[in-house]
mmCIF file of C-alpha atoms and ligand atoms in Angstrom:
data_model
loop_
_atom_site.group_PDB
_atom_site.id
_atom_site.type_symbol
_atom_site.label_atom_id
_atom_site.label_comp_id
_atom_site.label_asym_id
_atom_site.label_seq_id
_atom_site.Cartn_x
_atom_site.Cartn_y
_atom_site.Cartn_z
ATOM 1 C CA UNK X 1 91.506 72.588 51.789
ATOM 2 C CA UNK X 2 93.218 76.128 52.691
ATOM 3 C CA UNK X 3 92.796 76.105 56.258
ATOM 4 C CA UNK X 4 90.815 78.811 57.503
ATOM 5 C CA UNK X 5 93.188 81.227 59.344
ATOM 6 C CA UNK X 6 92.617 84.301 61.096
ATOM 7 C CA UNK X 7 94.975 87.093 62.015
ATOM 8 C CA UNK X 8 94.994 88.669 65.591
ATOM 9 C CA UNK X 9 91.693 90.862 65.017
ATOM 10 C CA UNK X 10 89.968 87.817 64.033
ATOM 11 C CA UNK X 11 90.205 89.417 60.267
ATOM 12 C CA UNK X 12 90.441 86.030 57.623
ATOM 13 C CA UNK X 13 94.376 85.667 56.560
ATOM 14 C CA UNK X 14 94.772 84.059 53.360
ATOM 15 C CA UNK X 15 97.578 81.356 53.124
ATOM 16 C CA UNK X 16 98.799 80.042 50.345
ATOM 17 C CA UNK X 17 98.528 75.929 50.057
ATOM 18 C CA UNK X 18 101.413 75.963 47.674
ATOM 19 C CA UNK X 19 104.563 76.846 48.484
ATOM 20 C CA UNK X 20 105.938 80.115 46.682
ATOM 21 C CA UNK X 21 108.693 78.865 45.119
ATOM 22 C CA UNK X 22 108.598 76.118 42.576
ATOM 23 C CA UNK X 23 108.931 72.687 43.572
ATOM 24 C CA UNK X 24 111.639 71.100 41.299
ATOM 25 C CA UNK X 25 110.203 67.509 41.205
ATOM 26 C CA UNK X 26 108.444 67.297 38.222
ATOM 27 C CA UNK X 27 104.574 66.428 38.045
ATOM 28 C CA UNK X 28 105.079 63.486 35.766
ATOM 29 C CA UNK X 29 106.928 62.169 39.244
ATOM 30 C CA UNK X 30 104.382 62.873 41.289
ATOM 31 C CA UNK X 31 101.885 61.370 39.140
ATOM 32 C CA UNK X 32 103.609 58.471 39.091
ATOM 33 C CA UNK X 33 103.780 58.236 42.978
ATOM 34 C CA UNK X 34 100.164 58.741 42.866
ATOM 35 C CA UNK X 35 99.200 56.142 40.604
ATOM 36 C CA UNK X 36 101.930 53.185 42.284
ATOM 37 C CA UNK X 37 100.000 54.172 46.009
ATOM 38 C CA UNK X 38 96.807 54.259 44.221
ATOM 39 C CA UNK X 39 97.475 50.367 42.885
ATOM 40 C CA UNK X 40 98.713 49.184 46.153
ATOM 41 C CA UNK X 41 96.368 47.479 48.868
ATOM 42 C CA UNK X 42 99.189 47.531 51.378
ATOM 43 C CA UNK X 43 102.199 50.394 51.620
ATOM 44 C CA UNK X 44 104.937 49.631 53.290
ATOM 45 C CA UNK X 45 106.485 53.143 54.979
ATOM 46 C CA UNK X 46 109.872 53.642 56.740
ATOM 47 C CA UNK X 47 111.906 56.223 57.586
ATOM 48 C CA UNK X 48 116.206 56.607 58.584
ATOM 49 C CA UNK X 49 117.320 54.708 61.607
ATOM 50 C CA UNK X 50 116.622 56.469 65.625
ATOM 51 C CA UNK X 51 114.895 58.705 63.789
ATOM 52 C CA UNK X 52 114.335 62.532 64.404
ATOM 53 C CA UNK X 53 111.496 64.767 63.871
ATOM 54 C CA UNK X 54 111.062 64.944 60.073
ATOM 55 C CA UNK X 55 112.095 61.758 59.444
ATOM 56 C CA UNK X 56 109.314 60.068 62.048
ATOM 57 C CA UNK X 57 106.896 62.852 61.400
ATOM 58 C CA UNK X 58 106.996 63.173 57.635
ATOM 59 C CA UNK X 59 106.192 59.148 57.883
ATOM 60 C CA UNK X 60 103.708 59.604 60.888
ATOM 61 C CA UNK X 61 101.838 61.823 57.911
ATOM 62 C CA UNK X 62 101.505 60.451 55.187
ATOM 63 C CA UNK X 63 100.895 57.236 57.465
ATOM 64 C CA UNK X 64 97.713 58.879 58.468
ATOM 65 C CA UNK X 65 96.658 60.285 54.864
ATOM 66 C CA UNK X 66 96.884 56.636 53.446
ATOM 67 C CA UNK X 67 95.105 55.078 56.493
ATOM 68 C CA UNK X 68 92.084 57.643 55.966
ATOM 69 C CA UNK X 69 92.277 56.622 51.833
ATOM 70 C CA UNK X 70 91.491 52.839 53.247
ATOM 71 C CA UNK X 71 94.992 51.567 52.277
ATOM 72 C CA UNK X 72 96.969 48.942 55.095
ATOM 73 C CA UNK X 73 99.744 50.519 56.325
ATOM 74 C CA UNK X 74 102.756 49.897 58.397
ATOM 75 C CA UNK X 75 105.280 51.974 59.054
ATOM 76 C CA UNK X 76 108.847 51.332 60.896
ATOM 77 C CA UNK X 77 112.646 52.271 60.560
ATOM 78 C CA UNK X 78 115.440 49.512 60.651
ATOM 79 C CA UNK X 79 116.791 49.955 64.802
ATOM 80 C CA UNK X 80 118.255 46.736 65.995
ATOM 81 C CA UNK X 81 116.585 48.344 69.558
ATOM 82 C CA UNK X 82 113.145 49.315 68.242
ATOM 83 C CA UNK X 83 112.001 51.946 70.012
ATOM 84 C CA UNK X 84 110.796 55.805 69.114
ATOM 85 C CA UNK X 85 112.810 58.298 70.762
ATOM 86 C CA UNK X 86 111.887 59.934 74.457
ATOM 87 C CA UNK X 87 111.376 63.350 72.442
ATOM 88 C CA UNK X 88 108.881 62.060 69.677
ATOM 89 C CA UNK X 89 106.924 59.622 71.715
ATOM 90 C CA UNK X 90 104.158 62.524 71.636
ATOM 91 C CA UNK X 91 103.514 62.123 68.341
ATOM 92 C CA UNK X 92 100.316 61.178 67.072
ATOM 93 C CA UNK X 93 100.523 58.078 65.457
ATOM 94 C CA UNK X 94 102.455 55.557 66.804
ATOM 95 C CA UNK X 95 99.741 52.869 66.764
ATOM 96 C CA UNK X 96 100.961 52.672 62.959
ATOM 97 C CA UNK X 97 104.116 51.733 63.736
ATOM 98 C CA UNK X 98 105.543 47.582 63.727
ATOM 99 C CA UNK X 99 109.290 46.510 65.098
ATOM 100 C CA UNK X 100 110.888 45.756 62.192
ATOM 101 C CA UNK X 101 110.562 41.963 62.389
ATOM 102 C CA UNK X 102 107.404 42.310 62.009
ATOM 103 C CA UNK X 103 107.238 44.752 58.648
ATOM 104 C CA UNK X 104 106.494 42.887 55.025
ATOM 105 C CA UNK X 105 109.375 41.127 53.744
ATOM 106 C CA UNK X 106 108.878 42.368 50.346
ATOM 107 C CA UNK X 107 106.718 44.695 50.123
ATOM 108 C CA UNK X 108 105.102 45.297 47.225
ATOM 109 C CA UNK X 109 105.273 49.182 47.553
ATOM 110 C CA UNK X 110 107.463 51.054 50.265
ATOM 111 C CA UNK X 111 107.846 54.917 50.977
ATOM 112 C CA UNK X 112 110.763 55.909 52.535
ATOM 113 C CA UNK X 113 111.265 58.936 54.414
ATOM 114 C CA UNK X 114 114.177 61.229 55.026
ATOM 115 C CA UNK X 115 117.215 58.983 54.441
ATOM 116 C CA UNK X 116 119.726 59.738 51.979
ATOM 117 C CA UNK X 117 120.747 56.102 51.199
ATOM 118 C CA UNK X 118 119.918 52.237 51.236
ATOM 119 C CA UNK X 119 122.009 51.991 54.252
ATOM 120 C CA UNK X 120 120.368 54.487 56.428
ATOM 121 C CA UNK X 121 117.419 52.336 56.647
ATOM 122 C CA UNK X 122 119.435 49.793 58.589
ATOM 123 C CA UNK X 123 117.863 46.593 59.879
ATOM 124 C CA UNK X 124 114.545 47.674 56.620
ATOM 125 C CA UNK X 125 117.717 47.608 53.588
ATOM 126 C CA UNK X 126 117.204 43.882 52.966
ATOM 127 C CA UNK X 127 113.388 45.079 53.078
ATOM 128 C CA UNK X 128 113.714 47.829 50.540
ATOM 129 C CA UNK X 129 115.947 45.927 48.389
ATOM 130 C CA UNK X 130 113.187 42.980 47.633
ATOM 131 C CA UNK X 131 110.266 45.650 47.887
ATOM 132 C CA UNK X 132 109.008 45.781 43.796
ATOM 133 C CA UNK X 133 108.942 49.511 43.934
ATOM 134 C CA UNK X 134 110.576 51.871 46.596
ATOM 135 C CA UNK X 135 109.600 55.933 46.404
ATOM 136 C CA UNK X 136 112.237 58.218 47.866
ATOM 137 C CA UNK X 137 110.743 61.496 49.561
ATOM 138 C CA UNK X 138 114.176 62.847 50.461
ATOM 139 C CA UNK X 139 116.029 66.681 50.340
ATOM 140 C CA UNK X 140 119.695 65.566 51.308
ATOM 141 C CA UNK X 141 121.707 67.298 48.554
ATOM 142 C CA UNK X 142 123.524 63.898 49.393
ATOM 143 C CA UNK X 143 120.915 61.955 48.059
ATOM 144 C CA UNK X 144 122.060 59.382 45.185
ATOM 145 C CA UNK X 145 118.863 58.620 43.607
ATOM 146 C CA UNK X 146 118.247 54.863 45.296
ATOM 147 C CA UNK X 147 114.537 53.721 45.261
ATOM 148 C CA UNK X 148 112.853 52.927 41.337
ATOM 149 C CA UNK X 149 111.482 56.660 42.026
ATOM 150 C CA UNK X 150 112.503 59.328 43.425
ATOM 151 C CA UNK X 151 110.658 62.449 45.383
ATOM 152 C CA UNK X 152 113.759 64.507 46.066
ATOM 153 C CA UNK X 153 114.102 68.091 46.716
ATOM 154 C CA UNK X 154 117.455 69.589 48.023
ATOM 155 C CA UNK X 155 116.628 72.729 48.330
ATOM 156 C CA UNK X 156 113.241 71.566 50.683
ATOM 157 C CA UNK X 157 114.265 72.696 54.428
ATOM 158 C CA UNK X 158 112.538 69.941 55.573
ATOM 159 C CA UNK X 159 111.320 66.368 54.217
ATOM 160 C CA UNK X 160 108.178 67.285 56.120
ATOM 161 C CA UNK X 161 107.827 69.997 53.406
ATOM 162 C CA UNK X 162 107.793 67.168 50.522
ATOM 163 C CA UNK X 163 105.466 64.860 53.019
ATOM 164 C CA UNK X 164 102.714 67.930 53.400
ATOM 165 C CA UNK X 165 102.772 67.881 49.244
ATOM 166 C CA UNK X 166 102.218 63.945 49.260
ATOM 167 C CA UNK X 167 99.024 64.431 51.818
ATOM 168 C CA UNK X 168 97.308 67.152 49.610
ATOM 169 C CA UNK X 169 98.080 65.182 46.316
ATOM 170 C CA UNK X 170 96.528 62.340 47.660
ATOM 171 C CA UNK X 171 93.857 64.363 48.353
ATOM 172 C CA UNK X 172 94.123 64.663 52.179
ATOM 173 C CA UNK X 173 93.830 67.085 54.413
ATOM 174 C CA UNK X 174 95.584 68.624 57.343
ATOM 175 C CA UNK X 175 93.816 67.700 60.363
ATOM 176 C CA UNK X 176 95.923 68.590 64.171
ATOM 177 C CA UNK X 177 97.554 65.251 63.801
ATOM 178 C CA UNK X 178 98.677 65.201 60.405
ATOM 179 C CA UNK X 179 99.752 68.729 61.089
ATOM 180 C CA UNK X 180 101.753 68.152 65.021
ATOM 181 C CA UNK X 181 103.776 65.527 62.855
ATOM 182 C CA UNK X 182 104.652 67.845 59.992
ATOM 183 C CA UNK X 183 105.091 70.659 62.156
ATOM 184 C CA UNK X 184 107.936 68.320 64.427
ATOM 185 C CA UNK X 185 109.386 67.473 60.987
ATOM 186 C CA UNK X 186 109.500 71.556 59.836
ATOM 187 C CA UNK X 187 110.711 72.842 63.123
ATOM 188 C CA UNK X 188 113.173 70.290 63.828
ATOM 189 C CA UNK X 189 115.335 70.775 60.301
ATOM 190 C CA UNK X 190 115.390 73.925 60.540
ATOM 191 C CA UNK X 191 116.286 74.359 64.131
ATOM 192 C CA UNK X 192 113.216 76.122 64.893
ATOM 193 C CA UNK X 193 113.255 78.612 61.641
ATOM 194 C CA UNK X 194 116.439 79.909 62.408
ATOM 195 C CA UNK X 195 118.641 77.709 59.868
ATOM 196 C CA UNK X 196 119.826 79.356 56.184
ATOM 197 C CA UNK X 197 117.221 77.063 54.513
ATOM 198 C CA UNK X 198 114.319 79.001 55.834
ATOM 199 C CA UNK X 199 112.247 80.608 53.265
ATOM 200 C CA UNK X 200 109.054 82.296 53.138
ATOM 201 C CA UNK X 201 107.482 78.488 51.862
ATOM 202 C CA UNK X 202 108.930 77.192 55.363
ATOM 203 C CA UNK X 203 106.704 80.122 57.300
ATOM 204 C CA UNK X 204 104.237 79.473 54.937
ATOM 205 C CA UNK X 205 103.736 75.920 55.477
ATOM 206 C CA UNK X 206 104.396 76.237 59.398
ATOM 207 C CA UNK X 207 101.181 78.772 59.074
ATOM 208 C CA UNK X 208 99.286 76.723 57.400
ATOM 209 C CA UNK X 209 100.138 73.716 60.319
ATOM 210 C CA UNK X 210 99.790 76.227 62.776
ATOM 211 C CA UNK X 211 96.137 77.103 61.810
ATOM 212 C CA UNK X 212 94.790 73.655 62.687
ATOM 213 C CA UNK X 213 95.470 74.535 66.337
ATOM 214 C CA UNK X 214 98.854 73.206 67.376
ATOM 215 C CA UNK X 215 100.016 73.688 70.737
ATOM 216 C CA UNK X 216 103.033 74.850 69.307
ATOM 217 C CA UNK X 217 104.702 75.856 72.715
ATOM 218 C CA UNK X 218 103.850 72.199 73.890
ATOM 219 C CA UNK X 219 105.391 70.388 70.959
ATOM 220 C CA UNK X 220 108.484 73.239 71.821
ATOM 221 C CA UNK X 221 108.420 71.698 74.822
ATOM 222 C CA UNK X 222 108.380 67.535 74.540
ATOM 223 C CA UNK X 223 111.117 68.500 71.890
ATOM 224 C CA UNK X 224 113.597 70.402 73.430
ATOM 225 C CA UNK X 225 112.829 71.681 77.169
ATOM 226 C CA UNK X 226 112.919 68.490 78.898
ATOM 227 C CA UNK X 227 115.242 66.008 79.807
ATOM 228 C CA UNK X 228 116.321 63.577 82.676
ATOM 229 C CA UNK X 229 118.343 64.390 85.340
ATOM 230 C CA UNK X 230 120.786 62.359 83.990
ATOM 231 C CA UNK X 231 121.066 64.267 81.097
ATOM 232 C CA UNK X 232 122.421 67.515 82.765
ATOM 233 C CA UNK X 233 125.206 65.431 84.531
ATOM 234 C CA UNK X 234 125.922 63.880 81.000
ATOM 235 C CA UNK X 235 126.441 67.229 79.550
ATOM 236 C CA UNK X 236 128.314 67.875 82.257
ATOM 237 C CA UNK X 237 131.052 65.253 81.775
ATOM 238 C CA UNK X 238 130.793 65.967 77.760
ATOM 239 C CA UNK X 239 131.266 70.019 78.792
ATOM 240 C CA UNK X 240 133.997 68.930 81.416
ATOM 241 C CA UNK X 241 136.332 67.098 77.736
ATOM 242 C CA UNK X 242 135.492 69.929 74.975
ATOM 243 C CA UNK X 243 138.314 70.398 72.844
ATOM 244 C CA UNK X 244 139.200 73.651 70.516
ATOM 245 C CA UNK X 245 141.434 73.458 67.903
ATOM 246 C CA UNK X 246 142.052 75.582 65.523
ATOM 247 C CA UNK X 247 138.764 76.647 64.407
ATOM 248 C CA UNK X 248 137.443 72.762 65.672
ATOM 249 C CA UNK X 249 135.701 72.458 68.745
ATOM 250 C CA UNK X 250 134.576 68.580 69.707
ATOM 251 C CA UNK X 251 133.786 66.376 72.529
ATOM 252 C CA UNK X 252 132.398 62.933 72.687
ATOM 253 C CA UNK X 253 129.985 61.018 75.368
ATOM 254 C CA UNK X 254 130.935 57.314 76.093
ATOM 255 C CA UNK X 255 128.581 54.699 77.344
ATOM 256 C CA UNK X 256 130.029 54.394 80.514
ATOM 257 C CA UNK X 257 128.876 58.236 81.047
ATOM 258 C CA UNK X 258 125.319 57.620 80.257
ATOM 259 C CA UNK X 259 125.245 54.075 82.015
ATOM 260 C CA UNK X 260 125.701 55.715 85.294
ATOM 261 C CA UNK X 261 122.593 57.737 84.986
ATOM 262 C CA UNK X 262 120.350 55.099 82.683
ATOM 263 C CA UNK X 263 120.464 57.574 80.398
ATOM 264 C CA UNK X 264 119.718 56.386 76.616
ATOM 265 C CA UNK X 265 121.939 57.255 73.614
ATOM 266 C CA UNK X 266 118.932 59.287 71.874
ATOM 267 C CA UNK X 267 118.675 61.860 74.664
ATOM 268 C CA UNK X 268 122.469 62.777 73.378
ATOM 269 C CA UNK X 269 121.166 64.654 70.368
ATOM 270 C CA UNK X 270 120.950 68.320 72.016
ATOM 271 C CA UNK X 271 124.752 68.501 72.989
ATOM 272 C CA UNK X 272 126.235 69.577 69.566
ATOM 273 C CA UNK X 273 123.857 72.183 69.290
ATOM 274 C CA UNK X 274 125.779 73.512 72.969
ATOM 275 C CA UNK X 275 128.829 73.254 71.453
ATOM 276 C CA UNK X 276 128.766 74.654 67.829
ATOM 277 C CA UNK X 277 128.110 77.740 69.486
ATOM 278 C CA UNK X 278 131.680 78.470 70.217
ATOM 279 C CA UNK X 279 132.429 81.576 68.791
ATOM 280 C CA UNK X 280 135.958 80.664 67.840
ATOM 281 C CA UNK X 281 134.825 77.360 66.158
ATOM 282 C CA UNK X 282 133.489 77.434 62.490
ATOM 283 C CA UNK X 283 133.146 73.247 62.351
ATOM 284 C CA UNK X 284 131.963 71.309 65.605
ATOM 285 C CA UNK X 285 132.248 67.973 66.446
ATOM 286 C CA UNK X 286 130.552 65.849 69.255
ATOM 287 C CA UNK X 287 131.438 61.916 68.960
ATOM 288 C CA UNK X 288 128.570 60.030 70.566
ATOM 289 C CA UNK X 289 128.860 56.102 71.849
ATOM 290 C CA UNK X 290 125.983 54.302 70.854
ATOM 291 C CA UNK X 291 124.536 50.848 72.693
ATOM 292 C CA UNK X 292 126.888 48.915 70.792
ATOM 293 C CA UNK X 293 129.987 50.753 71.099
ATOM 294 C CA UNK X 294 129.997 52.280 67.914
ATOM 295 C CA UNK X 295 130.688 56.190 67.373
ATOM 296 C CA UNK X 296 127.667 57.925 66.030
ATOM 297 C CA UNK X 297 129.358 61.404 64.983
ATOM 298 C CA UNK X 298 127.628 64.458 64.914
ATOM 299 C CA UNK X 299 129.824 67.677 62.974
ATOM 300 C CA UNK X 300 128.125 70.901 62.258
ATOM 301 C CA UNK X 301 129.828 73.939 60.230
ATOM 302 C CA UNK X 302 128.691 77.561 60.223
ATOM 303 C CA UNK X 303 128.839 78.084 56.395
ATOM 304 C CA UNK X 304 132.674 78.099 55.096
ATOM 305 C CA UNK X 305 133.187 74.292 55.163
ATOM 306 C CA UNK X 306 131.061 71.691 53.759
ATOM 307 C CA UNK X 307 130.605 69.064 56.551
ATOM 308 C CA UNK X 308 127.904 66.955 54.387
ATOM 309 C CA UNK X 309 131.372 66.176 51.949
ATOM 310 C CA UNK X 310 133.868 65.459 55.055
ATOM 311 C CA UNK X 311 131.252 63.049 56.279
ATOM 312 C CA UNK X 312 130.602 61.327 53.163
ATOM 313 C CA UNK X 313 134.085 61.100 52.281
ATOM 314 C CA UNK X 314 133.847 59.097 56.208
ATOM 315 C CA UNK X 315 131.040 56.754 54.733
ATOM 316 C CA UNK X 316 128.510 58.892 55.756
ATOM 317 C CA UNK X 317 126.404 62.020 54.573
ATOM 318 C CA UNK X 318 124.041 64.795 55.112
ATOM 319 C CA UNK X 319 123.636 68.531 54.577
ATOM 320 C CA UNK X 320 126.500 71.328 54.000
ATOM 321 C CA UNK X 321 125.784 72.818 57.604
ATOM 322 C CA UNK X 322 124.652 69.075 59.396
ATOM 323 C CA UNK X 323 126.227 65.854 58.843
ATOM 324 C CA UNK X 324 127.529 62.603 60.404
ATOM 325 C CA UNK X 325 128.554 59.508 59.997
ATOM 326 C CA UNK X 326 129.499 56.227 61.939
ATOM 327 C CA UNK X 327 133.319 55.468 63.052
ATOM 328 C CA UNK X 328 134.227 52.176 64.321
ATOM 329 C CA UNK X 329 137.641 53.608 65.398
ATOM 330 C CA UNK X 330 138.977 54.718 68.805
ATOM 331 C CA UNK X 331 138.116 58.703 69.631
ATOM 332 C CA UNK X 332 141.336 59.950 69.021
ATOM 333 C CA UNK X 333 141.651 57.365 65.465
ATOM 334 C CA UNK X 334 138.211 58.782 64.284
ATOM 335 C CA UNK X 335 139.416 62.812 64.923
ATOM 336 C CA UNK X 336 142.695 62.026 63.220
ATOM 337 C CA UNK X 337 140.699 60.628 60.268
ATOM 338 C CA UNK X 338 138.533 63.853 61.065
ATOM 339 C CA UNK X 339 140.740 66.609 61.113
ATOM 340 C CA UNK X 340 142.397 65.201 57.883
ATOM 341 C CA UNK X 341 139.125 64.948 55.524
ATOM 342 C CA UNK X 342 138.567 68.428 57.623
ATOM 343 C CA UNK X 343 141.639 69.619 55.742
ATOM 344 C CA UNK X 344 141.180 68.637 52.178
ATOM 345 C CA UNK X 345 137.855 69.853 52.372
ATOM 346 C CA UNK X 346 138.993 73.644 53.777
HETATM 347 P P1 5GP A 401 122.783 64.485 63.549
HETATM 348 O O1 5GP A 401 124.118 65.036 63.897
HETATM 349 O O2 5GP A 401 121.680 65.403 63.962
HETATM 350 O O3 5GP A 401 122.610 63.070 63.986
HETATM 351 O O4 5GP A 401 122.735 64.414 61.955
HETATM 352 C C1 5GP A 401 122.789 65.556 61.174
HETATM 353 C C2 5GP A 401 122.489 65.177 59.750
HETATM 354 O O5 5GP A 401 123.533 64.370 59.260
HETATM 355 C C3 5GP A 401 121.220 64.354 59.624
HETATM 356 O O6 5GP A 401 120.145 65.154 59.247
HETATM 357 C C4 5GP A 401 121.543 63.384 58.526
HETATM 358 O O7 5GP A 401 121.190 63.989 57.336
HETATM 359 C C5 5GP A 401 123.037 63.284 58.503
HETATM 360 N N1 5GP A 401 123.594 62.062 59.060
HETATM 361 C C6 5GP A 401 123.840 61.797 60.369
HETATM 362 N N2 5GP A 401 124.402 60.581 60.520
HETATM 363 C C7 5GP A 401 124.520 60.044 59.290
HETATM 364 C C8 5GP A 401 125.014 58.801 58.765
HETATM 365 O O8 5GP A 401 125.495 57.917 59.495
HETATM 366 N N3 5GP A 401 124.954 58.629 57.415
HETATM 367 C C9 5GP A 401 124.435 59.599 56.596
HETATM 368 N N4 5GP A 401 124.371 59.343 55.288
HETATM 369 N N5 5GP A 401 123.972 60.764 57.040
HETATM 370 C C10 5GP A 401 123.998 61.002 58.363
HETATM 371 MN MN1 MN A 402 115.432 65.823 57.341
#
């Protein structure tokens, strides 16, 4: 199962399968997984709502794995629009995938994927909550422990790194299209190995995908080099508005800037990685409007303030470094609200 990988000279490179550090889910859990997948004719997967790389890749995985062990699958996440975002429609895959209408009502096993609570599986909650057993594969610190068991790591970069255990404990194999959805999952978290939760497991596993023959500066590519037209002029008006304040810098994108360009919501999720580079700014904030007039709110902190605890004191969640969370208020309401949770939590 070690993929055969060779350094520059053509010499053999040995990689480890395991990761190097220890994984803290015990095996008892992951025996358990084992054996309610092994019982199960059909499994039910789904992963958070517009989903991003690891959360549609680490599905997109194990999809495959349980496909090849002769098990139904279907596979979805709970968008009132169903439809996989511009950036990941090159993953392999997708042929696995139903509109939620269409997914088991109760299934009697579902896997879910990269979402830190009931409610981030959106339209698929009613879904999960009459499924007999739901497994979590999660690594939001945030996590509460939903599901009747729970594969949750918070120290795991990635979810794809808990979804690339799952396929070799079912006794899979990394193939190129197991590994192109893994690898989106890996290099997406961790903001293409440059975040702090890169370890030597993260290079480890991305050498290990990497081996199978990815096209790794294609998949760079469809994920982050590419956009519409549209998109540039978007930026441009969300550029044109950016606000900093005291150690805050934020912006926000409105409907009415994307509808004059078609543009769609999910091609929004580059900007806050523009602005959180401000040098002045340790917490940034871009407020995005989504199809139904909603904010979608995007905050990222450089290290001294824990933006995963502002946004779930905002009814959201997420990491220390990358959270958000949903605001039905007007812009200036939801960076009042903002700015005071910012407080408290400084
Ligand atoms: P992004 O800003 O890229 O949309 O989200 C960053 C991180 O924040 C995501 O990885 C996810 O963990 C978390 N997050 C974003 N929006 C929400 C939300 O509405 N609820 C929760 N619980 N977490 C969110
Ligand atoms: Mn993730």
């Amino acid at each position: 199962m070690t993929p055969d990988v060779r350094d520059r000279a053509g010499r053999p490179h040995h990689v480890d399968r395991r990761p190097a550090e220890s994984c803290p889910i015990p095996d008892a859990q992951w025996e358990r997984a084992l054996e309610l997948i092994g019982r199960a004719d059909e499994v039910a997967l789904a992963c958070h709502v517009t989903p991003d790389g690891d959360a549609l890749g680490s599905m997109l995985a194990v999809a495959f794995t349980l496909r090849r062990m002769g098990k139904r699958v279907v596979a979805s996440f709970g968008d009132r629009h169903f439809a996989v975002p511009r950036l990941l429609r090159f993953l392999p895959g997708q042929d696995m995938l139903v509109a939620p209408e269409d997914y088991p009502a109760a299934p009697e096993l579902m896997i879910v994927f990269d979402a830190s609570t009931f409610e981030r599986l959106g339209l698929l909650c009613s879904n999960a909550a009459t499924a007999r057993e739901v497994i979590v594969v999660d690594h939001h610190p945030s996590n509460g422990g939903f599901g009747t068991l729970g594969l949750i790591d918070a120290k795991a970069a990635a979810t794809a790194m808990l979804a690339e255990q799952l396929v070799y404990r079912l006794g899979g194999r990394l193939d190129r299209d197991i590994a192109t959805c893994l690898y989106a999952g890996l290099v997406t978290d961790t903001g293409s190995f440059r975040h702090s939760s890169v370890t030597p497991a993260v290079h480890q596993m991305a050498a290990r995908l990497v081996a199978t023959g990815l096209r790794t500066d294609e998949i760079a590519r469809e994920l982050w080099d590419r956009s519409p037209f549209g998109y540039l002029k978007v930026l441009a008006a969300a550029l044109g508005r950016v606000t900093l304040e005291d150690g805050l810098v934020w912006t926000y994108v409105t409907r009415v800037d994307r509808a004059a360009y078609g543009l769609p919501y999910a091609e929004l999720e580059g900007i806050i990685d523009i602005v959180r580079r401000t040098d002045e700014a340790e917490v940034a904030v871009v407020l995005k409007e989504d199809d139904q007039g909603d904010w979608q709110v995007s905050t990222r902190s450089k290290g001294r303030v824990d933006v995963g605890s502002v946004c779930a004191a905002l009814g959201g969640g997420g990491h220390h470094n990358a959270a958000g969370y949903t605001s039905h208020d007007s812009v200036e309401e939801t960076m009042a609200k903002f700015r005071r949770e910012l407080r408290k939590a400084s």
